[in-house]
């Protein structure tokens, strides 16, 4: 694994000594600043697949998102096997992948950059939930529900693939409001996330279009640069301007 010192320029490097008293949000902000202004798409995933077609859905989503956003986005995982690994390994060559891990851990993916953030799994989860623009959910257990709650409460839009069950279908105290259709989604697109009879290609395409539409909505509602940094939610170097969550199993 590598520390943020290897990828983030001063003064935004993060190390355990300097951030011992920092909150997860503060640490996430330092990470984000070191990564520029690209869209951050986070994949939340469990260590194994439960539904028969979940792995195929993850692979299709990776294909669709990389084709549309490879030049404009950084894809983040928690470095876990299962859903997150399947996504990372199916991203196109040249895609920026960042694996956020607790200290001393490694993803073992062979792709992307492993970044140390948090001394414990709980700290890492909180930081991960604070950093993204987009979080996508497939299946999922208590960990996915926890991270989705944190992300949604700070203004992230959550795309749960309800058809896959688990947290994404509302279990484990997954945020109920995140299951409701957001303004940037059409009824038909949102229904594809729940329909078990929908072709996987259509589900992947719906995710891609939803991300595109979210980005367009964010552009239209983003706080003007002259008023950023005033402390309002949605302000500050584009970081807390409404986040979008796609969670993939856990």
GROMACS .gro file of C-alpha atoms in nm:
model
  250
    1UNK     CA    1   0.000   0.000   0.000
    2UNK     CA    2   0.101   0.364  -0.037
    3UNK     CA    3   0.028   0.668   0.172
    4UNK     CA    4  -0.121   0.991   0.046
    5UNK     CA    5   0.227   1.140   0.051
    6UNK     CA    6   0.283   0.951  -0.272
    7UNK     CA    7  -0.010   1.103  -0.460
    8UNK     CA    8  -0.110   1.430  -0.294
    9UNK     CA    9   0.101   1.745  -0.325
   10UNK     CA   10   0.176   1.960  -0.018
   11UNK     CA   11   0.000   2.105   0.175
   12UNK     CA   12  -0.270   1.840   0.125
   13UNK     CA   13  -0.076   1.526   0.214
   14UNK     CA   14  -0.235   1.309   0.478
   15UNK     CA   15  -0.052   1.092   0.727
   16UNK     CA   16  -0.162   0.937   1.054
   17UNK     CA   17   0.057   1.162   1.267
   18UNK     CA   18  -0.072   1.487   1.114
   19UNK     CA   19  -0.435   1.373   1.110
   20UNK     CA   20  -0.460   1.205   1.449
   21UNK     CA   21  -0.715   1.465   1.561
   22UNK     CA   22  -0.881   1.523   1.222
   23UNK     CA   23  -1.243   1.419   1.168
   24UNK     CA   24  -1.329   1.176   0.886
   25UNK     CA   25  -1.475   1.468   0.690
   26UNK     CA   26  -1.158   1.674   0.730
   27UNK     CA   27  -0.944   1.382   0.621
   28UNK     CA   28  -1.172   1.321   0.322
   29UNK     CA   29  -1.143   1.686   0.223
   30UNK     CA   30  -0.762   1.665   0.228
   31UNK     CA   31  -0.776   1.354   0.013
   32UNK     CA   32  -1.016   1.513  -0.231
   33UNK     CA   33  -0.812   1.830  -0.270
   34UNK     CA   34  -0.512   1.623  -0.369
   35UNK     CA   35  -0.713   1.459  -0.647
   36UNK     CA   36  -0.825   1.766  -0.838
   37UNK     CA   37  -1.173   1.842  -0.968
   38UNK     CA   38  -1.264   1.511  -1.132
   39UNK     CA   39  -1.593   1.341  -1.051
   40UNK     CA   40  -1.542   1.084  -0.772
   41UNK     CA   41  -1.748   0.768  -0.819
   42UNK     CA   42  -1.739   0.533  -0.520
   43UNK     CA   43  -1.827   0.164  -0.540
   44UNK     CA   44  -1.945   0.008  -0.216
   45UNK     CA   45  -1.925  -0.369  -0.222
   46UNK     CA   46  -1.932  -0.688  -0.022
   47UNK     CA   47  -1.671  -0.959  -0.028
   48UNK     CA   48  -1.888  -1.209  -0.217
   49UNK     CA   49  -2.188  -1.212  -0.450
   50UNK     CA   50  -2.527  -1.335  -0.330
   51UNK     CA   51  -2.753  -1.295  -0.634
   52UNK     CA   52  -2.685  -1.494  -0.949
   53UNK     CA   53  -2.657  -1.195  -1.181
   54UNK     CA   54  -2.492  -0.938  -0.950
   55UNK     CA   55  -2.140  -0.998  -1.080
   56UNK     CA   56  -2.256  -0.954  -1.439
   57UNK     CA   57  -2.429  -0.630  -1.340
   58UNK     CA   58  -2.111  -0.496  -1.178
   59UNK     CA   59  -1.908  -0.580  -1.488
   60UNK     CA   60  -2.161  -0.406  -1.713
   61UNK     CA   61  -2.165  -0.095  -1.493
   62UNK     CA   62  -1.785  -0.081  -1.507
   63UNK     CA   63  -1.797  -0.106  -1.886
   64UNK     CA   64  -2.060   0.167  -1.922
   65UNK     CA   65  -1.908   0.413  -1.675
   66UNK     CA   66  -1.553   0.375  -1.801
   67UNK     CA   67  -1.663   0.426  -2.162
   68UNK     CA   68  -1.849   0.744  -2.072
   69UNK     CA   69  -1.640   0.894  -1.790
   70UNK     CA   70  -1.286   0.755  -1.801
   71UNK     CA   71  -1.136   1.096  -1.879
   72UNK     CA   72  -1.350   1.283  -1.627
   73UNK     CA   73  -1.375   1.057  -1.324
   74UNK     CA   74  -1.181   0.874  -1.055
   75UNK     CA   75  -1.334   0.544  -0.942
   76UNK     CA   76  -1.292   0.453  -0.576
   77UNK     CA   77  -1.322   0.125  -0.390
   78UNK     CA   78  -1.255   0.015  -0.034
   79UNK     CA   79  -1.000  -0.238  -0.159
   80UNK     CA   80  -1.220  -0.536  -0.073
   81UNK     CA   81  -1.265  -0.861  -0.268
   82UNK     CA   82  -1.600  -0.938  -0.428
   83UNK     CA   83  -1.802  -0.652  -0.573
   84UNK     CA   84  -1.535  -0.384  -0.552
   85UNK     CA   85  -1.266  -0.608  -0.695
   86UNK     CA   86  -1.491  -0.715  -0.983
   87UNK     CA   87  -1.556  -0.351  -1.067
   88UNK     CA   88  -1.188  -0.254  -1.055
   89UNK     CA   89  -1.075  -0.549  -1.266
   90UNK     CA   90  -1.333  -0.473  -1.534
   91UNK     CA   91  -1.245  -0.106  -1.578
   92UNK     CA   92  -1.087  -0.016  -1.909
   93UNK     CA   93  -0.712   0.037  -1.937
   94UNK     CA   94  -0.613   0.389  -1.837
   95UNK     CA   95  -0.900   0.432  -1.590
   96UNK     CA   96  -0.804   0.606  -1.264
   97UNK     CA   97  -0.883   0.376  -0.972
   98UNK     CA   98  -0.815   0.464  -0.610
   99UNK     CA   99  -0.851   0.201  -0.335
  100UNK     CA  100  -0.907   0.359   0.007
  101UNK     CA  101  -0.777   0.128   0.280
  102UNK     CA  102  -0.705   0.133   0.650
  103UNK     CA  103  -0.341   0.144   0.752
  104UNK     CA  104  -0.140  -0.169   0.677
  105UNK     CA  105  -0.392  -0.315   0.430
  106UNK     CA  106  -0.358  -0.377   0.055
  107UNK     CA  107  -0.618  -0.440  -0.215
  108UNK     CA  108  -0.411  -0.698  -0.405
  109UNK     CA  109  -0.604  -0.602  -0.719
  110UNK     CA  110  -0.299  -0.532  -0.929
  111UNK     CA  111  -0.476  -0.220  -1.063
  112UNK     CA  112  -0.518   0.133  -0.931
  113UNK     CA  113  -0.352   0.300  -0.633
  114UNK     CA  114  -0.389   0.184  -0.274
  115UNK     CA  115  -0.425   0.484  -0.041
  116UNK     CA  116  -0.397   0.471   0.338
  117UNK     CA  117  -0.681   0.653   0.514
  118UNK     CA  118  -0.780   0.556   0.867
  119UNK     CA  119  -0.626   0.347   1.141
  120UNK     CA  120  -0.931   0.120   1.172
  121UNK     CA  121  -1.196  -0.020   0.939
  122UNK     CA  122  -1.455   0.207   1.101
  123UNK     CA  123  -1.241   0.517   1.034
  124UNK     CA  124  -1.182   0.405   0.676
  125UNK     CA  125  -1.556   0.355   0.620
  126UNK     CA  126  -1.639   0.701   0.752
  127UNK     CA  127  -1.373   0.865   0.535
  128UNK     CA  128  -1.490   0.670   0.229
  129UNK     CA  129  -1.848   0.781   0.292
  130UNK     CA  130  -1.740   1.146   0.304
  131UNK     CA  131  -1.528   1.165  -0.011
  132UNK     CA  132  -1.737   1.076  -0.316
  133UNK     CA  133  -1.959   1.246  -0.566
  134UNK     CA  134  -2.125   0.921  -0.670
  135UNK     CA  135  -2.177   0.603  -0.465
  136UNK     CA  136  -2.332   0.296  -0.642
  137UNK     CA  137  -2.501   0.002  -0.436
  138UNK     CA  138  -2.547  -0.366  -0.532
  139UNK     CA  139  -2.660  -0.615  -0.269
  140UNK     CA  140  -2.495  -0.516   0.060
  141UNK     CA  141  -2.496  -0.572   0.432
  142UNK     CA  142  -2.466  -0.348   0.739
  143UNK     CA  143  -2.141  -0.189   0.615
  144UNK     CA  144  -2.297  -0.070   0.290
  145UNK     CA  145  -2.602   0.059   0.475
  146UNK     CA  146  -2.382   0.251   0.719
  147UNK     CA  147  -2.174   0.417   0.447
  148UNK     CA  148  -2.481   0.492   0.237
  149UNK     CA  149  -2.644   0.660   0.536
  150UNK     CA  150  -2.343   0.885   0.598
  151UNK     CA  151  -2.317   0.975   0.231
  152UNK     CA  152  -2.688   1.041   0.190
  153UNK     CA  153  -2.713   1.252   0.506
  154UNK     CA  154  -2.443   1.488   0.380
  155UNK     CA  155  -2.629   1.538   0.052
  156UNK     CA  156  -2.511   1.249  -0.162
  157UNK     CA  157  -2.751   1.099  -0.412
  158UNK     CA  158  -2.764   0.722  -0.369
  159UNK     CA  159  -2.838   0.479  -0.657
  160UNK     CA  160  -2.938   0.149  -0.501
  161UNK     CA  161  -2.973  -0.152  -0.731
  162UNK     CA  162  -3.280  -0.275  -0.549
  163UNK     CA  163  -3.313  -0.586  -0.769
  164UNK     CA  164  -3.000  -0.733  -0.608
  165UNK     CA  165  -3.144  -0.740  -0.256
  166UNK     CA  166  -2.974  -0.685   0.078
  167UNK     CA  167  -2.901  -0.330   0.188
  168UNK     CA  168  -2.977  -0.203  -0.162
  169UNK     CA  169  -3.334  -0.326  -0.119
  170UNK     CA  170  -3.373  -0.141   0.211
  171UNK     CA  171  -3.233  -0.388   0.465
  172UNK     CA  172  -2.994  -0.313   0.755
  173UNK     CA  173  -3.127   0.042   0.810
  174UNK     CA  174  -3.036   0.151   0.459
  175UNK     CA  175  -3.163   0.511   0.419
  176UNK     CA  176  -3.527   0.482   0.316
  177UNK     CA  177  -3.524   0.820   0.141
  178UNK     CA  178  -3.243   0.697  -0.084
  179UNK     CA  179  -3.480   0.440  -0.231
  180UNK     CA  180  -3.705   0.717  -0.364
  181UNK     CA  181  -3.654   0.843  -0.718
  182UNK     CA  182  -3.434   1.157  -0.727
  183UNK     CA  183  -3.524   1.456  -0.941
  184UNK     CA  184  -3.259   1.384  -1.203
  185UNK     CA  185  -3.398   1.033  -1.277
  186UNK     CA  186  -3.694   0.943  -1.495
  187UNK     CA  187  -3.948   0.691  -1.368
  188UNK     CA  188  -3.841   0.442  -1.634
  189UNK     CA  189  -3.472   0.471  -1.545
  190UNK     CA  190  -3.537   0.433  -1.174
  191UNK     CA  191  -3.761   0.130  -1.232
  192UNK     CA  192  -3.474  -0.047  -1.411
  193UNK     CA  193  -3.281  -0.056  -1.083
  194UNK     CA  194  -3.559  -0.268  -0.929
  195UNK     CA  195  -3.683  -0.483  -1.218
  196UNK     CA  196  -3.535  -0.832  -1.203
  197UNK     CA  197  -3.651  -0.902  -1.558
  198UNK     CA  198  -3.463  -0.605  -1.705
  199UNK     CA  199  -3.169  -0.699  -1.932
  200UNK     CA  200  -2.832  -0.635  -1.768
  201UNK     CA  201  -2.730  -0.415  -2.061
  202UNK     CA  202  -3.028  -0.187  -1.991
  203UNK     CA  203  -2.943  -0.169  -1.621
  204UNK     CA  204  -2.584  -0.068  -1.698
  205UNK     CA  205  -2.704   0.189  -1.948
  206UNK     CA  206  -2.946   0.332  -1.695
  207UNK     CA  207  -2.666   0.378  -1.441
  208UNK     CA  208  -2.455   0.560  -1.700
  209UNK     CA  209  -2.739   0.792  -1.797
  210UNK     CA  210  -2.827   0.860  -1.433
  211UNK     CA  211  -2.470   0.964  -1.359
  212UNK     CA  212  -2.468   1.191  -1.664
  213UNK     CA  213  -2.799   1.348  -1.562
  214UNK     CA  214  -2.680   1.394  -1.205
  215UNK     CA  215  -2.372   1.576  -1.328
  216UNK     CA  216  -2.586   1.806  -1.541
  217UNK     CA  217  -2.817   1.879  -1.247
  218UNK     CA  218  -2.519   1.954  -1.023
  219UNK     CA  219  -2.381   2.198  -1.278
  220UNK     CA  220  -2.710   2.386  -1.278
  221UNK     CA  221  -2.731   2.407  -0.898
  222UNK     CA  222  -2.365   2.441  -0.801
  223UNK     CA  223  -2.277   2.738  -0.581
  224UNK     CA  224  -2.102   3.010  -0.789
  225UNK     CA  225  -1.730   3.029  -0.721
  226UNK     CA  226  -1.762   3.380  -0.578
  227UNK     CA  227  -1.984   3.250  -0.296
  228UNK     CA  228  -1.801   2.925  -0.218
  229UNK     CA  229  -1.628   2.878   0.114
  230UNK     CA  230  -1.907   3.054   0.308
  231UNK     CA  231  -1.975   2.747   0.520
  232UNK     CA  232  -2.305   2.651   0.356
  233UNK     CA  233  -2.370   2.291   0.264
  234UNK     CA  234  -2.275   2.242  -0.098
  235UNK     CA  235  -1.992   2.492  -0.087
  236UNK     CA  236  -1.616   2.473  -0.078
  237UNK     CA  237  -1.396   2.378  -0.376
  238UNK     CA  238  -1.675   2.172  -0.528
  239UNK     CA  239  -1.637   1.909  -0.253
  240UNK     CA  240  -1.962   1.924  -0.060
  241UNK     CA  241  -2.173   2.025  -0.360
  242UNK     CA  242  -2.432   1.749  -0.357
  243UNK     CA  243  -2.276   1.403  -0.373
  244UNK     CA  244  -2.402   1.103  -0.563
  245UNK     CA  245  -2.371   0.749  -0.426
  246UNK     CA  246  -2.364   0.417  -0.608
  247UNK     CA  247  -2.324   0.134  -0.360
  248UNK     CA  248  -2.233  -0.220  -0.467
  249UNK     CA  249  -2.300  -0.489  -0.210
  250UNK     CA  250  -2.135  -0.560   0.123
   0.00000   0.00000   0.00000
